[in-house]
Structure formats: C-alpha cells, structure tokens
Coordinates of C-alpha atoms and ligand atoms in Angstrom, one line a residue:
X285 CA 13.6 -33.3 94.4
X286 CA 16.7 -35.8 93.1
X287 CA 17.3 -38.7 94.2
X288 CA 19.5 -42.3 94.1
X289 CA 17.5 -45.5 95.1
X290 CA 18.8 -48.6 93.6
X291 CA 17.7 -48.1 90.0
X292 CA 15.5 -45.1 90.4
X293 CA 17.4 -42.5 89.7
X294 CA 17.0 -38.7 89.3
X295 CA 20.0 -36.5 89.1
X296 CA 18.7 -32.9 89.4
X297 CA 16.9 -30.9 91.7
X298 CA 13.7 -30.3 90.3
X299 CA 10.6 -28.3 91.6
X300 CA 8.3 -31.6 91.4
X301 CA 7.6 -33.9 94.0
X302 CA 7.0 -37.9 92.6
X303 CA 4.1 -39.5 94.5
X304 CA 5.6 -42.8 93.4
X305 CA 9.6 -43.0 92.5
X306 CA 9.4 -46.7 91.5
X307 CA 8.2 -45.2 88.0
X308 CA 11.4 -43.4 87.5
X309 CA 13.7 -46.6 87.0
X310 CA 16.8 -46.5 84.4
X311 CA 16.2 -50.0 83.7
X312 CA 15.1 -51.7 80.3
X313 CA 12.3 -54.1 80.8
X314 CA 12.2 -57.8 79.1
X315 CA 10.2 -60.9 79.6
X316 CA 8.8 -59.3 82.6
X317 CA 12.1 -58.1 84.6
X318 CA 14.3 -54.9 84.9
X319 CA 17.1 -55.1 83.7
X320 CA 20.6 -53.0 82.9
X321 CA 22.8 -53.6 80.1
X322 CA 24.2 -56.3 79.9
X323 CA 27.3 -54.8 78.8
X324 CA 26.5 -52.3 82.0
X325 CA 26.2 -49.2 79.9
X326 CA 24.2 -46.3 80.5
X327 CA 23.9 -43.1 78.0
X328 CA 22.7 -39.4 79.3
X329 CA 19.4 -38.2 79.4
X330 CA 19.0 -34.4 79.2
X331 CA 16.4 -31.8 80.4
X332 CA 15.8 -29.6 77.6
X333 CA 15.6 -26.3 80.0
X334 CA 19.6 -26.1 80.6
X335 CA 20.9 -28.6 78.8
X336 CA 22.0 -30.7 82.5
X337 CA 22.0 -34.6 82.6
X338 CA 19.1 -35.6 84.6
X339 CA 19.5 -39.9 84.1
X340 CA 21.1 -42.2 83.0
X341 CA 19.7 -44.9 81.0
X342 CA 20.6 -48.8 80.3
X343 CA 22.4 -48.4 76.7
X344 CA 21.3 -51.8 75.2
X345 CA 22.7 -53.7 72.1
X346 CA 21.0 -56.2 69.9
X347 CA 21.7 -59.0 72.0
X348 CA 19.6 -57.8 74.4
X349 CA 16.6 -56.9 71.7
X350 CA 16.9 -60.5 70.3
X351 CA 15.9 -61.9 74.2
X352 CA 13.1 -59.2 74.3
X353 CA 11.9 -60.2 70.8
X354 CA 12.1 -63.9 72.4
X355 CA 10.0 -63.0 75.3
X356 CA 7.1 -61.1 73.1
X357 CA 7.2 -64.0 71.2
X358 CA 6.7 -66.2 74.2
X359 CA 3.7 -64.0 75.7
X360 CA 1.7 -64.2 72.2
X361 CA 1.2 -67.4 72.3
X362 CA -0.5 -67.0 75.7
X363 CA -1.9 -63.7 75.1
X364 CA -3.7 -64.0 71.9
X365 CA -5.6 -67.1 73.4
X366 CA -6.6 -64.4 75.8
X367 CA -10.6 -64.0 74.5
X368 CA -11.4 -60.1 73.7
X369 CA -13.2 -59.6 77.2
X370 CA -10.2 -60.8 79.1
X371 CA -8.3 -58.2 77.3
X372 CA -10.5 -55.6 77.3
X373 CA -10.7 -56.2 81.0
X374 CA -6.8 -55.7 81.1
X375 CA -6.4 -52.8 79.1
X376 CA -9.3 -50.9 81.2
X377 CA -6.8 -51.9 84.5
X378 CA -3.9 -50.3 82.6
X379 CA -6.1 -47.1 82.1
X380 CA -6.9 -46.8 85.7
X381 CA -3.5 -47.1 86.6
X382 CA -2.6 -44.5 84.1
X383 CA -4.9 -42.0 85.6
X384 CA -3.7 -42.6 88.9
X385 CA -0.6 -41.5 88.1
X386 CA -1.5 -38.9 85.7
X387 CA 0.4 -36.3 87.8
X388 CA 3.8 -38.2 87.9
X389 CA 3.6 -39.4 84.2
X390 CA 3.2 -35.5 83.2
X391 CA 6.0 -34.6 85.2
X392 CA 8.5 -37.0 84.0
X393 CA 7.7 -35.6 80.2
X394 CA 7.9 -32.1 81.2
X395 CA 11.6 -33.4 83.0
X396 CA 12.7 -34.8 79.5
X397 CA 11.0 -33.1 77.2
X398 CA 11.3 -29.5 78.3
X399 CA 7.4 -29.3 77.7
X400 CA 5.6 -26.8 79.9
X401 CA 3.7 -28.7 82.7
X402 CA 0.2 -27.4 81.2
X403 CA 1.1 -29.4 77.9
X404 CA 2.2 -32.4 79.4
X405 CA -0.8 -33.3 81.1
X406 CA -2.6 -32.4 77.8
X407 CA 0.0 -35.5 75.9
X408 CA -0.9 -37.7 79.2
X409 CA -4.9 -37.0 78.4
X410 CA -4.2 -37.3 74.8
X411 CA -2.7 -40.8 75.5
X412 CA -5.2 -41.9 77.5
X413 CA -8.0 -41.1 75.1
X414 CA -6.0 -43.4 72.9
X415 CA -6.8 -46.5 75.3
X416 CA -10.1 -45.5 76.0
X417 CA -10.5 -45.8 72.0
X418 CA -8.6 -48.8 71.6
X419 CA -10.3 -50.0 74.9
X420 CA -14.1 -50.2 73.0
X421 CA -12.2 -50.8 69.9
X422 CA -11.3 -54.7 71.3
X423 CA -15.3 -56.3 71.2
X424 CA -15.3 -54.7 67.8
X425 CA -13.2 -56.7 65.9
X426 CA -15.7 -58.0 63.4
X427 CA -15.4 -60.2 60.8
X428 CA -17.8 -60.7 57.9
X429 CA -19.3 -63.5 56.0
X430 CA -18.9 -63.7 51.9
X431 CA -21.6 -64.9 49.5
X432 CA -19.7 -67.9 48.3
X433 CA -20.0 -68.4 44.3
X434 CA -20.0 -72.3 44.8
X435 CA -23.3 -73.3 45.9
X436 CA -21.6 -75.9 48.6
X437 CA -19.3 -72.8 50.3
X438 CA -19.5 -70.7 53.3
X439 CA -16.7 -68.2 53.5
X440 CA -16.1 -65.8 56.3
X441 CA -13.7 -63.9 57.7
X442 CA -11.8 -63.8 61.2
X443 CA -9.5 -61.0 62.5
X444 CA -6.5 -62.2 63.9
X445 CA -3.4 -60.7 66.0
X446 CA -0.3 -60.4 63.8
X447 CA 2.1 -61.5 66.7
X448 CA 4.9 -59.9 67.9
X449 CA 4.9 -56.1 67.0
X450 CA 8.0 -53.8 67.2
X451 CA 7.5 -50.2 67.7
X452 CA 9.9 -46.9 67.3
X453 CA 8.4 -44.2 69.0
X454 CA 10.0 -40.2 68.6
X455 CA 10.2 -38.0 71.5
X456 CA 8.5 -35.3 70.8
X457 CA 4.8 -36.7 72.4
X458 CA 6.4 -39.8 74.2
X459 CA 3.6 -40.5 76.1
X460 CA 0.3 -40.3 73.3
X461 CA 3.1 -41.7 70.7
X462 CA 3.4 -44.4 72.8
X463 CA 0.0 -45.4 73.6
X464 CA -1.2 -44.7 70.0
X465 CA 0.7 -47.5 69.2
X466 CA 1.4 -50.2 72.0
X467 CA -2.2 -49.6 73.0
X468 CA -3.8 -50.2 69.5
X469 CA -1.2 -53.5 69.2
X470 CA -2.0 -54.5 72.6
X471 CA -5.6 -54.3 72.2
X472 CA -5.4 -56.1 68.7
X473 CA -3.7 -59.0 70.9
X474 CA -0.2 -58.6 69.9
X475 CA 2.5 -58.1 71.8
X476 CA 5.6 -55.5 72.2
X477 CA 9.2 -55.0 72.0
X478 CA 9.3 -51.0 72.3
X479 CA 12.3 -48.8 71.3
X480 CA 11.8 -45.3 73.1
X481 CA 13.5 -42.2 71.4
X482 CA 16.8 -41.5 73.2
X483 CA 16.0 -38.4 74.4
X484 CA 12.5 -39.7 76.0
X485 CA 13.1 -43.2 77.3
X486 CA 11.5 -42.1 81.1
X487 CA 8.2 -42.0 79.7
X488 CA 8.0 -45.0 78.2
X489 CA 9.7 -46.6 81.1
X490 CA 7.0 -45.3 83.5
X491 CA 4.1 -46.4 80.8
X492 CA 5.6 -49.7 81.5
X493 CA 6.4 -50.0 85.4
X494 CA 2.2 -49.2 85.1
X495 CA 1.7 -51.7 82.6
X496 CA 3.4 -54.3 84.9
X497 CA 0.8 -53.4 87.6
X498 CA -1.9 -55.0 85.7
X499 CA -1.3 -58.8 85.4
X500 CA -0.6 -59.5 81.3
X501 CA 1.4 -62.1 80.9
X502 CA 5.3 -61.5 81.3
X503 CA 6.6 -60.3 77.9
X504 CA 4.1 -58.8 76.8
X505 CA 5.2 -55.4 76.3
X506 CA 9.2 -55.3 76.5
X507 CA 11.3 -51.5 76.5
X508 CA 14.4 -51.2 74.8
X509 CA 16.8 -48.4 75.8
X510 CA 19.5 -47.2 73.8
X511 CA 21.2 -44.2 72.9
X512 CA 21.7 -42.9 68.8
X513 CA 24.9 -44.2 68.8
X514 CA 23.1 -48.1 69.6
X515 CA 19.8 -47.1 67.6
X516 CA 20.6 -48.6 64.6
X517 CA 22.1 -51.9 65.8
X518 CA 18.8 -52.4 68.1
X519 CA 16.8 -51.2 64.4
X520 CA 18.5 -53.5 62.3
X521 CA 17.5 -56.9 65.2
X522 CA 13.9 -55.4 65.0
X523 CA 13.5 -55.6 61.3
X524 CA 15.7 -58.5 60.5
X525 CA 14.1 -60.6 63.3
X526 CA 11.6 -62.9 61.6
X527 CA 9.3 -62.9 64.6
X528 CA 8.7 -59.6 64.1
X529 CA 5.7 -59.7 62.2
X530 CA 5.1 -55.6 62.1
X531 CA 7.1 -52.5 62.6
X532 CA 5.4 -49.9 63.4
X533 CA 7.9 -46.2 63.2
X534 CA 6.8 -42.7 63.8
X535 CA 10.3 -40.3 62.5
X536 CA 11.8 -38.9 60.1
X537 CA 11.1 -40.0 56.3
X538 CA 14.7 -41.1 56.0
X539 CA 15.1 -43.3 58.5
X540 CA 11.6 -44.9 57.7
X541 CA 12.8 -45.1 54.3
X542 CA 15.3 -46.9 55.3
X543 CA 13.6 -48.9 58.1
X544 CA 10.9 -50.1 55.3
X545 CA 13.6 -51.3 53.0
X546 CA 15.0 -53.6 55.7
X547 CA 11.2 -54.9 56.7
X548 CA 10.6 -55.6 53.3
X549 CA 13.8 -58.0 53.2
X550 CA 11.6 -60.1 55.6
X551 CA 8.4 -59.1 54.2
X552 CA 7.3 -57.7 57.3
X553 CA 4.0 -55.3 57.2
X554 CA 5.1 -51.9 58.4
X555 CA 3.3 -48.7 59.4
X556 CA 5.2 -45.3 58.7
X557 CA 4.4 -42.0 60.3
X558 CA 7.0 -39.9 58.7
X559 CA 7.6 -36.3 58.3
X560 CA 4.7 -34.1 57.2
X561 CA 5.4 -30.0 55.7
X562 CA 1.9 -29.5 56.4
X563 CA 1.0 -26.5 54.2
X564 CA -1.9 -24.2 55.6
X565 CA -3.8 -21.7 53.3
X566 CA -6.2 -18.8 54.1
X567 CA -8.1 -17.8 51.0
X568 CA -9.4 -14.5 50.4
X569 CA -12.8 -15.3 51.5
X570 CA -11.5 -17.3 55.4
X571 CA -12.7 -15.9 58.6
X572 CA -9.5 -14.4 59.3
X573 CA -9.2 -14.2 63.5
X574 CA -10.7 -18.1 62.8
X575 CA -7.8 -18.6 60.7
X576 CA -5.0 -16.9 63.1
X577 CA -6.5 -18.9 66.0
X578 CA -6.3 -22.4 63.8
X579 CA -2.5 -21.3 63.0
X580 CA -1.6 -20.3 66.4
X581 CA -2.7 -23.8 67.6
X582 CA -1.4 -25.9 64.2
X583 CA 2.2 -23.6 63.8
X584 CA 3.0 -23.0 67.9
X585 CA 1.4 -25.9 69.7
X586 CA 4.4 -28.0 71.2
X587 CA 6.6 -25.3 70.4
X588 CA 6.3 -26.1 66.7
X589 CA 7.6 -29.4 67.1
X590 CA 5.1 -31.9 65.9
X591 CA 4.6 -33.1 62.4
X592 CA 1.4 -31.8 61.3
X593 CA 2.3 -28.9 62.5
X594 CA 1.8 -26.0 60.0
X595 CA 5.0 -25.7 57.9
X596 CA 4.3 -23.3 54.8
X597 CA 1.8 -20.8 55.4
X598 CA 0.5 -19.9 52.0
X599 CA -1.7 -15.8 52.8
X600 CA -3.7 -14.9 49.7
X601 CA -2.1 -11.3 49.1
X602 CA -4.7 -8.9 49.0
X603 CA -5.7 -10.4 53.2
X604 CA -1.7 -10.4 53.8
X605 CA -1.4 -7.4 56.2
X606 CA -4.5 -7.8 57.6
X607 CA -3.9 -11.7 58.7
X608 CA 0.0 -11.0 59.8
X609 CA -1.0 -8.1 62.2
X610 CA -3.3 -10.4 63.8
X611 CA -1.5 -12.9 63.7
X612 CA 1.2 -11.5 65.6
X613 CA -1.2 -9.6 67.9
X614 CA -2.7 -12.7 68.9
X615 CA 0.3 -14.8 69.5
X616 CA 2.0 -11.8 71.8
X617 CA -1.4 -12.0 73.7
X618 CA -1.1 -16.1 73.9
X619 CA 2.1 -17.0 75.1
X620 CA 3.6 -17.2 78.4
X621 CA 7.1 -18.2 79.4
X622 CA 9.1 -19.1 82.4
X623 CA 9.9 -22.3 84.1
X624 CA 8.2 -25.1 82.6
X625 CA 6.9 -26.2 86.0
X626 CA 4.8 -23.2 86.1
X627 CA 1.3 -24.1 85.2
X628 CA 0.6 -20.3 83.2
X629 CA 3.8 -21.1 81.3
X630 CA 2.5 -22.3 77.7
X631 CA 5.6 -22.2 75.6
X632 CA 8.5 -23.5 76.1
X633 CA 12.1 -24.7 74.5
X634 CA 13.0 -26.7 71.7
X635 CA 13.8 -30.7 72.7
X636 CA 17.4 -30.1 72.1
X637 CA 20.2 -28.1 70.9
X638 CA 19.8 -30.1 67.3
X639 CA 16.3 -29.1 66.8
X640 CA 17.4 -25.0 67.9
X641 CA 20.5 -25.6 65.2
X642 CA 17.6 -26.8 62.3
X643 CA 15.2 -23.6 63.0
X644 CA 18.0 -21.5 63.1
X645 CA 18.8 -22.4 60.1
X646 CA 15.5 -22.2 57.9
X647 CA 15.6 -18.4 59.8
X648 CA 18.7 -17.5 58.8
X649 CA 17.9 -19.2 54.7
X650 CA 14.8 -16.8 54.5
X651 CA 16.0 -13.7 55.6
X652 CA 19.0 -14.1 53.2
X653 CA 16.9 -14.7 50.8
X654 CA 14.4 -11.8 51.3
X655 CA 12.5 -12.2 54.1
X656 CA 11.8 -10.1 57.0
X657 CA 11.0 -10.6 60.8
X658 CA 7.7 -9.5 61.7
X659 CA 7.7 -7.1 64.8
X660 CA 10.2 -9.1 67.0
X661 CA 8.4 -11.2 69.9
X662 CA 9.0 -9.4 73.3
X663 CA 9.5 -11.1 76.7
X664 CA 12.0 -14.0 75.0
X665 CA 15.2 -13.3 76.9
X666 CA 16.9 -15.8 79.2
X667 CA 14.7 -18.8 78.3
X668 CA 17.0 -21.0 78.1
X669 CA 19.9 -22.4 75.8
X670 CA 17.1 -24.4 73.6
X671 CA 14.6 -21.4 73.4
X672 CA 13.5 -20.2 70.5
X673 CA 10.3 -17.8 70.7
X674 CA 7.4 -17.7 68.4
X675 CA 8.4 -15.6 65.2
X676 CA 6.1 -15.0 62.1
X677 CA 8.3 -14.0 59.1
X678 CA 7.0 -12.1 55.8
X679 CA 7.8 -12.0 52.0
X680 CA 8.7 -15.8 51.8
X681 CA 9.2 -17.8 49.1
X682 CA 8.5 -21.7 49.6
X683 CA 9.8 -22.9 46.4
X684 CA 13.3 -21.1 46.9
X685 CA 13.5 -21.1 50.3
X686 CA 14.5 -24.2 52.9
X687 CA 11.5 -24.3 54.8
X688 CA 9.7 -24.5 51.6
X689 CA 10.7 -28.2 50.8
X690 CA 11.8 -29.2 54.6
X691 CA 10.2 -29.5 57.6
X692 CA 11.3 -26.7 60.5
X693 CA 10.2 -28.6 63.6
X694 CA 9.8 -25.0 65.1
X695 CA 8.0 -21.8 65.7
X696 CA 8.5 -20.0 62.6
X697 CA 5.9 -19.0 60.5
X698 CA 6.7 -17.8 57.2
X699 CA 3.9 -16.1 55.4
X700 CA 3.9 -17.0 52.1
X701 CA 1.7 -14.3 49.8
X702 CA -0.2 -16.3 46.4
X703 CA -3.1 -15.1 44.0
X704 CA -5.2 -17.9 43.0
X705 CA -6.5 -21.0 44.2
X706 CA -4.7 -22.8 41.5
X707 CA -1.8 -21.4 42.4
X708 CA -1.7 -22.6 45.7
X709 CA -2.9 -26.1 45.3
X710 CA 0.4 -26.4 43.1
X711 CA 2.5 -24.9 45.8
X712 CA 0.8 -26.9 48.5
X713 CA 0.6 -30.4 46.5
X714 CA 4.8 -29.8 45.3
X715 CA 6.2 -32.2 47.2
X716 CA 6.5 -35.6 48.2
X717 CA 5.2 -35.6 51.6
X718 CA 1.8 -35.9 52.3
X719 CA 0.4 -36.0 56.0
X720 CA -1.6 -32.9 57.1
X721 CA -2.9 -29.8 55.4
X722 CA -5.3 -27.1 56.8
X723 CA -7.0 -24.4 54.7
X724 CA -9.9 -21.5 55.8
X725 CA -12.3 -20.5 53.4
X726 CA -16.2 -19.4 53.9
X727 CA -17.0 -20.7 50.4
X728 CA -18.7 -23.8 50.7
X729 CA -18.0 -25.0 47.0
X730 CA -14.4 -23.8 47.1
X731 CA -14.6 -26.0 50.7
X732 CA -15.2 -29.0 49.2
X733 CA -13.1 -28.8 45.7
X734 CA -9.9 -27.7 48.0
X735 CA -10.8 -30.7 50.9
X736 CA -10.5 -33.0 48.1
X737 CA -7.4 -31.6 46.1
X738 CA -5.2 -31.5 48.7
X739 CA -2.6 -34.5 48.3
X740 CA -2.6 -35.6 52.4
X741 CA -4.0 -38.0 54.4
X742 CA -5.3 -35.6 57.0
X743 CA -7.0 -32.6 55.7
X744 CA -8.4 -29.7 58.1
X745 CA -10.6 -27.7 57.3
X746 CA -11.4 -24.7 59.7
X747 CA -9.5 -26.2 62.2
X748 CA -6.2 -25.9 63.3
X749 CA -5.9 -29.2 64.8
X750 CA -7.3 -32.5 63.2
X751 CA -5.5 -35.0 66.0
X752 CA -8.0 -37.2 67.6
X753 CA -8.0 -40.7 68.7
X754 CA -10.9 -41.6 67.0
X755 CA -9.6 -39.8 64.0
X756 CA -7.6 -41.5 61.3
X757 CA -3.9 -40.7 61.6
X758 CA -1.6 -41.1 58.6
X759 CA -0.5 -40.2 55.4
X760 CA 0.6 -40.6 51.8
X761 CA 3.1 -40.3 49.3
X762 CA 7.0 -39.9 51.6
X763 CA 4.5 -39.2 54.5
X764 CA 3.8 -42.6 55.7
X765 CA 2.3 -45.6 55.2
X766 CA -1.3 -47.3 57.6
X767 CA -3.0 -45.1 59.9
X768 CA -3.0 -44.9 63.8
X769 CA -5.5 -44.2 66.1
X770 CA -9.4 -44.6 64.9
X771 CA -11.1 -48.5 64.3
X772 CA -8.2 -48.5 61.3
X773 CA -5.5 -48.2 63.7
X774 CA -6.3 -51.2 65.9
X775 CA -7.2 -53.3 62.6
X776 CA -3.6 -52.7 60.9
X777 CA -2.2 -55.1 63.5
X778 CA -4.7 -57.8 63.1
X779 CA -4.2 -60.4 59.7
X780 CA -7.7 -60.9 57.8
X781 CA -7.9 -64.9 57.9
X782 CA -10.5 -65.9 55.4
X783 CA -11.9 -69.4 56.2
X784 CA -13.9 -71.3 53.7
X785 CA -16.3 -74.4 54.4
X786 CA -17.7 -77.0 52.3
X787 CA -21.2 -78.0 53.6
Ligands
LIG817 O1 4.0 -35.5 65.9 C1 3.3 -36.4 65.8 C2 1.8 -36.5 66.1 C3 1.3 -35.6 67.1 C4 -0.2 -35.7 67.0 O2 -0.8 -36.8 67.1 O3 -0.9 -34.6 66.9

C-alpha cells in the first residue's frame, strides 16, 4: 500500500493495509487544526529496513511553536476547570479510540521505526497501559490536611495542574514515550505542545488525529514537527516561553543538560529521562538460565535500543563460561529475522544508520582492545543496511573500553569477568549515570545489601525488565531528574497549593 490523498501521505509500497488513512497525515496540529509549515517545508521521514523516504513531514520553526504554546495556553484555562470526572471520562474515550486502532497505530511504528510488527503492538499495549494508569490515577489526586501549630488555623493542601506542559519525546518507543507523558500531563489537567523525535513524527501524529476524536477542548494537545536541523530553534521557544510551566525530555544526557540549563533561566520545573549504562551483574550464586533469560530480554529487547537496557554485563569469573555458552545458546534459539512485517520476526534493525555507526564503533574499541567475538551469530546476512545482529563479546574491560563509560544503544553484550562483590559495586556505581541496574543472586542477604547499593533509580532484581506503568520510572545522578509513569508520574505535573484558614 502507498498512497497521496491531500495530506495523508505514504510514499512506499508497503505489505500493510491502513483501515483508516486519515491517521497518516504529514500535518503539525495546533489549536485544534492541521496545519503545514508555514514556511511550506517538509523534511524526510525514513523506514529503517532500506533506508527509503516513506513521508514527508511539515518542518516547523519557532514561530509556529510560539502559536501552539498560545493555544495550550488558551485550552488550560478551559480545561483545568474541567472537574476530575469529566476528564477521566475523556481520557477513557481517548483509550477506546486507541484500541480501535491498535492495528494501524502498530503499523505506522513498525513503518518508521523498523520495529518488528510483534514489538510494535507490544509499545502500542505498553502505551495504553499508561492511560489506563493515568486513567484511575485522575480521582486520586488527594490532598491532605496539616495539624496547624496556631490553634485558630486549618491548613490543607490542593493538587493543582501546572499549566501548559511541553514535552520532547525520542523515537525509539514513540508511541508508550508518548503516552507516558502527554497522558500523565493530560490526566493531571495540563495541557500540550509535543515535539516528536524527527525520525518518529507519524506516531505521534496518529496519537493525535485519535486524540481529536474525543471532544477536549481545541489546544489541548498541540504536535510540533521538525527535523534536527529545526530541533533546536523549536527547543529553545519551548524553554524560553514563560507559559511553559514544565518540560518534560526523555534523550540523551547532553541535550537535557543543556535543555535544563535553559528551563532553569525561566525557572521552569523539568523532568529528565536521560541516558542510562545500566550495568547487570550475575554473582556466583544467580540462577544462571534465570539470569541469561533476564539479559536476553534487558540486552536484546528493541534491538538493544532502549535506555535501561543492559549496557555492562559484569560475569563473576569462576560462572564465566558456563553463563556465555548459554547465553549464546539461548539467543541463537530466540531470535528470528526477516521482514519486519512478519509476525515470527522478533529482531530487527537499528533506527538508523547513526545508531549502526555508534555500535560499530564500541565493537570495533573492544576487540582492539582485547576482546573477542563469541561464536558469530548465524542467519544475519542481508538484513538490511541498519542490521546489526545480536553479538555477545568476551574478555572486556569496562573501565578501558568505550562501552564501559557510554551507552551502546545496541545488541552487544560484552561480558565483563569480576571476583568480588565489592568489586563490582565499584564498577557498577563508576559513573555518573544512574537509571537502571539488574543483578541475580540466590542469596537473600547479598539481595538486599546489593538492591540498596546500587546508585540507580530503578533496580531489578531477578528480572530482566523493571518497565511498568505502575512502576516508578526515573533516575539519578546525569540519569534524569522526576519519574514517569506510577501515582508520581501524574503528580510531578500538578503544583501542591497549600491553603491556610483562620477560623
Ligand atoms: O527507552 C526508554 C524507556 C523504555 C521503557 O520504558 O522501558
């Protein structure tokens, strides 16, 4: 299927057919209409199997962010009048409509993403389970009431919406990323501006063609389209705007560095979902097919490419052998490739030829600095120009080597051997980031002395995957700052108004 109708546009051929087109529009959406550039620019959109342009996208500048800020600004003060039934009423609407079109929705990220069809419904449910959260979250927004020290006082407390909210979402889970966040905003009775990543903007275009189905008022949620070249011009009008009362950015720890610096120049609150390093240890005394099963799903899941994914696997030496040959047995037995459309296909490429360039490189690091391929994965050829397969590497180093102090974003697992649990707590705690860690042990008093060592804000233990909506999301130190998803996810966009009466 590919298609031109007006502005829904779909340049390939592709194995899928849409049950509703209207979702696939290359428009930007503010104050409740679709809208091109103003400018009338448009910047590629690329599917990640062969590297061929598949839409193109309204390129949008400032000016354009400034009317959208406008328009969220305009809908709060309509929408947070809104009582919390009315808007728990809306957002269960928007979750029907979302089911409905589960099939399309999965499609389109599989189309931009490269992610196998099997996976992409997985991010849709994953998203979904967000707004169910957020959904029973709304009646729940307490507040409390203070014993007052003077007699003559009542204090208690209200939780209010902070206004508008902007959010920065990556591509790499466009669809959960964005309902972790505009759902948990939305729900706290704020409203929008959303900046897609580049390479992902259909999704969240679709998200809101459904959204529009549902009746808030116009403005409410607003999309912003732009390529990297127009990213930081439309960054700079979300944090300098001073109706912007909360930026909310899941990337890279330099640009939310930066982005953080420029918030703070209006005082703005911010949540930070930066990059993560996860470290993930099997002590001597782990359940070791328990602990290949939690690494195949931490290390490989998305192709490697999400950031608590395992990033330094730390192998207590004397289990070393033992853990890589099953490791690899299992993952040749996991993994199936092929077209992504394929539902039995379960791996599949990189997002772009950048992220191939960046695992590439921590490969070709270790093995020049002594480390060794473990039994080559077989059945890789012709995947694709962003394919890279699953490959487990041996005799790593993480404090000489790159992958050591940066994150790969890719499925290379290097096996790092250590002798003590000291040893690796030092090597695991190193550096500055901070979001997940994963350990396996059977010793209950080494569980609990290791859960609370670990320097992250997400710690699994036994598990290979922590991420759940009712589950805090977050980290410390360079890994972030706030926590999505859970009752603290919807809370970080309300203010705590404490109101104090004289009787
Ligand atoms: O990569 C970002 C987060 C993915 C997840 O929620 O598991």
């Amino acid at each position: 299927m590919a298609f031109t109708s007006g502005s829904n546009v779909l340049l390939k051929n592709i194995p899928y057919q849409f049950k509703d087109v209207s979702l696939l529009d290359n428009r930007a959406y503010i104050g409740g209409k679709w809208l091109p550039a103003e400018s009338g620019a448009t910047f590629p959109v690329f599917d990640p199997e062969d590297n061929v342009v598949i839409f193109r996208v309204a390129n949008l500048t400032d000016v354009e962010v400034h009317k959208a800020i406008d328009a969220a600004q305009t809908a709060f003060l309509t929408y947070k009048e809104f009582s919390h039934r009315k808007r728990r009423q809306l957002l269960h609407q928007w979750i029907t409509v979302v089911k409905e079109n589960r099939d399309d929705l999965a499609a389109i990220c599989t189309l931009e993403l490269g992610k196998p069809i099997t996976e992409s419904y997985v991010t849709v449910d994953y998203g979904l389970s967000f707004l169910e959260w957020f959904e029973g979250e709304i009646e729940r927004l307490y507040g409390e009431t203070i014993p007052a020290a003077r007699e003559n006082n009542r204090i208690f407390t209200t939780r209010e919406p902070q206004g508008v909210v902007a959010a920065i979402t990556p591509w790499n889970s466009p669809i959960a990323m964005i309902l972790r966040k505009v759902g948990a905003a939305i729900a706290a009775g704020c409203t929008v501006v959303l900046k897609p990543a580049p390479e992902t903007p259909m999704c969240a275009i679709a998200i809101a063609k459904l959204f529009e189905r549902v009746g808030y008022p116009a403005g409410t949620l607003n999309i912003v389209t732009g390529d990297a070249a127009s990213s930081p011009s439309i960054g700079n009008e979300l944090c300098r705007n001073k109706l912007v009362r909360h930026l909310s950015f899941t990337g890279s720890t330099a640009v939310g560095k930066f982005l953080n610096g420029e918030c703070g120049k209006s005082l703005k609150k911010t949540s930070m979902e930066l990059g993560g390093n996860a470290p993930f240890i099997v002590f001597e005394d782990a359940d070791i097919q328990k602990a290949v099963d939690g690494l195949i799903s931490s290390k490989f899941r998305s192709s490697g490419q999400t950031c608590v994914c395992a990033n330094r696997v730390f192998v207590h030496r004397s289990i070393m052998s033992e853990f890589a040959e099953k490791l690899n047995a299992t993952q040749q037995k996991t993994f199936v490739y092929g077209s992504v459309w394929d539902p039995k296909v379960n791996f599949g490429p990189l997002y772009s030829s950048r992220g191939l360039e960046k695992v590439q490189k921590h490969l070709e690091d270790a093995l020049a600095n002594g480390a060794t391929v473990f039994d080559k994965t077989s059945n890789t050829e012709n995947q694709g120009p962003n394919f890279f397969p699953p490959t487990i590497l041996l005799d790593c180093n993480a404090e000489t080597m790159r992958f050591g102090s940066e994150e790969t974003f890719g499925p290379l697992a290097p096996l790092v051997p250590f002798d003590s649990e000291e040893e690796v707590l030092r090597l695991a705690n190193t550096y500055e980031s901070g979001l997940a860690s994963y350990f396996y042990t059977e010793n209950i008093s080494r569980l609990w002395r290791v859960a609370e060592a670990l320097d992250t804000g997400m710690v699994g233990v036994r598990v290979g995957l922590v991420s759940a909506c009712e589950q805090p999301f977050g980290g410390v130190k360079e890994s972030g700052i706030g926590r999505e998803g859970s009752k603290f996810g919807v809370e970080d966009y309300t203010n705590v108004k404490s109101i104090t009466v004289g009787i």
